[in-house]
Amino acid sequence: MFKLLRIFILLFPYILFAQTKVEIKGIIKDESNIALESVTVFVNKSSDGSLVDYSITNSKGEFVLSLKPSNEEFVLKASLIGMQEFAQTIKLDKSQSFPNIILKDDSNLLGELVITAEAPPVRVKTDTLEFNAASFKVMPDANVEAL
């Protein structure tokens, strides 16, 4: 009995000062309902935009953030290259679940793409210099020495 009381007295401060955590968890998918891996999920303070915590989704698109409870407003954001960013204002007064966060495609299609290239005016090949005559402006009746 005395040992049990001693153990309780030793552990009492840890139990007393233990803070509860608020869990924010969810699953992130694309528009075709496929789970997205490696999405960055983070929580910012609404007041100053400072980062509070972040996580990256696993292969099933799941994330979990463990935060201290607060009455302030925060912004939950999820971002992935090629997708539109998700943002939602939340309060950390209780644990919350976001079962279906959908990220929409953010593609910009180009109408036409033209690639042009120019040969360098001088190319060095081991012990030889090769000149591209089209790169130099000379008179029509000029000879090779004019280059």
PDB file of C-alpha atoms in Angstrom, residues 24-109:
ATOM      1  CA  ILE A  24      -6.678  17.509 -36.806  1.00  0.00           C
ATOM      2  CA  LYS A  25      -6.828  14.584 -39.202  1.00  0.00           C
ATOM      3  CA  GLY A  26      -8.142  13.895 -42.644  1.00  0.00           C
ATOM      4  CA  ILE A  27      -7.754  12.358 -46.071  1.00  0.00           C
ATOM      5  CA  ILE A  28      -6.807  14.295 -49.200  1.00  0.00           C
ATOM      6  CA  LYS A  29      -8.002  13.166 -52.634  1.00  0.00           C
ATOM      7  CA  ASP A  30      -8.114  14.525 -56.164  1.00  0.00           C
ATOM      8  CA  GLU A  31     -11.236  15.132 -58.256  1.00  0.00           C
ATOM      9  CA  SER A  32     -11.358  11.493 -59.407  1.00  0.00           C
ATOM     10  CA  ASN A  33     -11.393  10.324 -55.740  1.00  0.00           C
ATOM     11  CA  ILE A  34      -7.797   9.003 -55.765  1.00  0.00           C
ATOM     12  CA  ALA A  35      -5.772   9.529 -52.578  1.00  0.00           C
ATOM     13  CA  LEU A  36      -2.915  11.998 -52.993  1.00  0.00           C
ATOM     14  CA  GLU A  37       0.474  11.180 -51.501  1.00  0.00           C
ATOM     15  CA  SER A  38       3.062  13.762 -50.330  1.00  0.00           C
ATOM     16  CA  VAL A  39       0.616  16.662 -49.990  1.00  0.00           C
ATOM     17  CA  THR A  40       1.919  19.308 -47.574  1.00  0.00           C
ATOM     18  CA  VAL A  41      -0.667  20.042 -44.885  1.00  0.00           C
ATOM     19  CA  PHE A  42      -0.010  22.892 -42.465  1.00  0.00           C
ATOM     20  CA  VAL A  43      -1.702  25.137 -39.907  1.00  0.00           C
ATOM     21  CA  ASN A  44      -1.025  28.896 -39.755  1.00  0.00           C
ATOM     22  CA  LYS A  45      -2.223  31.497 -37.282  1.00  0.00           C
ATOM     23  CA  SER A  46      -4.832  33.741 -38.895  1.00  0.00           C
ATOM     24  CA  SER A  47      -3.522  36.813 -37.087  1.00  0.00           C
ATOM     25  CA  ASP A  48       0.075  36.836 -38.325  1.00  0.00           C
ATOM     26  CA  GLY A  49       0.419  33.868 -40.681  1.00  0.00           C
ATOM     27  CA  SER A  50       3.072  32.134 -38.578  1.00  0.00           C
ATOM     28  CA  LEU A  51       3.428  28.385 -38.995  1.00  0.00           C
ATOM     29  CA  VAL A  52       2.078  26.319 -36.083  1.00  0.00           C
ATOM     30  CA  ASP A  53       2.558  22.745 -37.353  1.00  0.00           C
ATOM     31  CA  TYR A  54       2.785  20.792 -40.597  1.00  0.00           C
ATOM     32  CA  SER A  55       2.617  17.254 -41.939  1.00  0.00           C
ATOM     33  CA  ILE A  56       2.837  15.345 -45.205  1.00  0.00           C
ATOM     34  CA  THR A  57       0.216  12.850 -46.326  1.00  0.00           C
ATOM     35  CA  ASN A  58       1.078   9.150 -46.502  1.00  0.00           C
ATOM     36  CA  SER A  59       0.405   6.801 -49.436  1.00  0.00           C
ATOM     37  CA  LYS A  60      -3.295   6.625 -48.471  1.00  0.00           C
ATOM     38  CA  GLY A  61      -3.633  10.434 -48.442  1.00  0.00           C
ATOM     39  CA  GLU A  62      -3.988  10.540 -44.639  1.00  0.00           C
ATOM     40  CA  PHE A  63      -2.545  13.189 -42.321  1.00  0.00           C
ATOM     41  CA  VAL A  64      -2.636  13.820 -38.570  1.00  0.00           C
ATOM     42  CA  LEU A  65      -1.651  17.030 -36.753  1.00  0.00           C
ATOM     43  CA  SER A  66      -1.438  17.120 -32.934  1.00  0.00           C
ATOM     44  CA  LEU A  67      -1.744  20.660 -31.604  1.00  0.00           C
ATOM     45  CA  LYS A  68      -2.283  22.452 -28.306  1.00  0.00           C
ATOM     46  CA  PRO A  69      -5.845  23.679 -27.787  1.00  0.00           C
ATOM     47  CA  SER A  70      -6.460  27.379 -28.374  1.00  0.00           C
ATOM     48  CA  ASN A  71      -9.358  29.797 -28.829  1.00  0.00           C
ATOM     49  CA  GLU A  72      -7.615  31.675 -31.656  1.00  0.00           C
ATOM     50  CA  GLU A  73      -8.505  31.228 -35.307  1.00  0.00           C
ATOM     51  CA  PHE A  74      -6.152  29.213 -37.491  1.00  0.00           C
ATOM     52  CA  VAL A  75      -6.015  28.364 -41.183  1.00  0.00           C
ATOM     53  CA  LEU A  76      -5.628  24.757 -42.313  1.00  0.00           C
ATOM     54  CA  LYS A  77      -3.952  24.603 -45.732  1.00  0.00           C
ATOM     55  CA  ALA A  78      -3.076  21.759 -48.092  1.00  0.00           C
ATOM     56  CA  SER A  79      -0.922  22.207 -51.169  1.00  0.00           C
ATOM     57  CA  LEU A  80       0.619  20.090 -53.906  1.00  0.00           C
ATOM     58  CA  ILE A  81       2.357  21.170 -57.098  1.00  0.00           C
ATOM     59  CA  GLY A  82      -0.088  21.151 -60.005  1.00  0.00           C
ATOM     60  CA  MET A  83      -3.140  21.386 -57.726  1.00  0.00           C
ATOM     61  CA  GLN A  84      -5.100  24.336 -56.333  1.00  0.00           C
ATOM     62  CA  GLU A  85      -4.381  25.101 -52.680  1.00  0.00           C
ATOM     63  CA  PHE A  86      -7.038  24.180 -50.115  1.00  0.00           C
ATOM     64  CA  ALA A  87      -7.597  26.602 -47.199  1.00  0.00           C
ATOM     65  CA  GLN A  88     -10.141  26.551 -44.378  1.00  0.00           C
ATOM     66  CA  THR A  89     -10.415  28.565 -41.158  1.00  0.00           C
ATOM     67  CA  ILE A  90     -10.566  26.392 -38.032  1.00  0.00           C
ATOM     68  CA  LYS A  91     -10.537  26.726 -34.230  1.00  0.00           C
ATOM     69  CA  LEU A  92      -8.440  24.421 -32.089  1.00  0.00           C
ATOM     70  CA  ASP A  93     -10.976  24.013 -29.300  1.00  0.00           C
ATOM     71  CA  LYS A  94     -11.703  20.337 -30.125  1.00  0.00           C
ATOM     72  CA  SER A  95     -10.404  17.523 -32.328  1.00  0.00           C
ATOM     73  CA  GLN A  96     -11.613  17.721 -35.908  1.00  0.00           C
ATOM     74  CA  SER A  97     -11.752  15.360 -38.848  1.00  0.00           C
ATOM     75  CA  PHE A  98     -11.725  16.222 -42.547  1.00  0.00           C
ATOM     76  CA  PRO A  99     -12.667  12.945 -44.280  1.00  0.00           C
ATOM     77  CA  ASN A 100     -12.669  14.262 -47.849  1.00  0.00           C
ATOM     78  CA  ILE A 101     -10.511  17.214 -48.775  1.00  0.00           C
ATOM     79  CA  ILE A 102     -10.587  17.492 -52.563  1.00  0.00           C
ATOM     80  CA  LEU A 103      -7.739  19.242 -54.384  1.00  0.00           C
ATOM     81  CA  LYS A 104      -8.645  20.435 -57.858  1.00  0.00           C
ATOM     82  CA  ASP A 105      -6.325  20.327 -60.840  1.00  0.00           C
ATOM     83  CA  ASP A 106      -4.542  23.625 -61.545  1.00  0.00           C
ATOM     84  CA  SER A 107      -3.275  23.158 -65.069  1.00  0.00           C
ATOM     85  CA  ASN A 108      -2.664  25.946 -67.521  1.00  0.00           C
ATOM     86  CA  LEU A 109      -2.774  24.660 -71.079  1.00  0.00           C
TER      87      LEU A 109
END
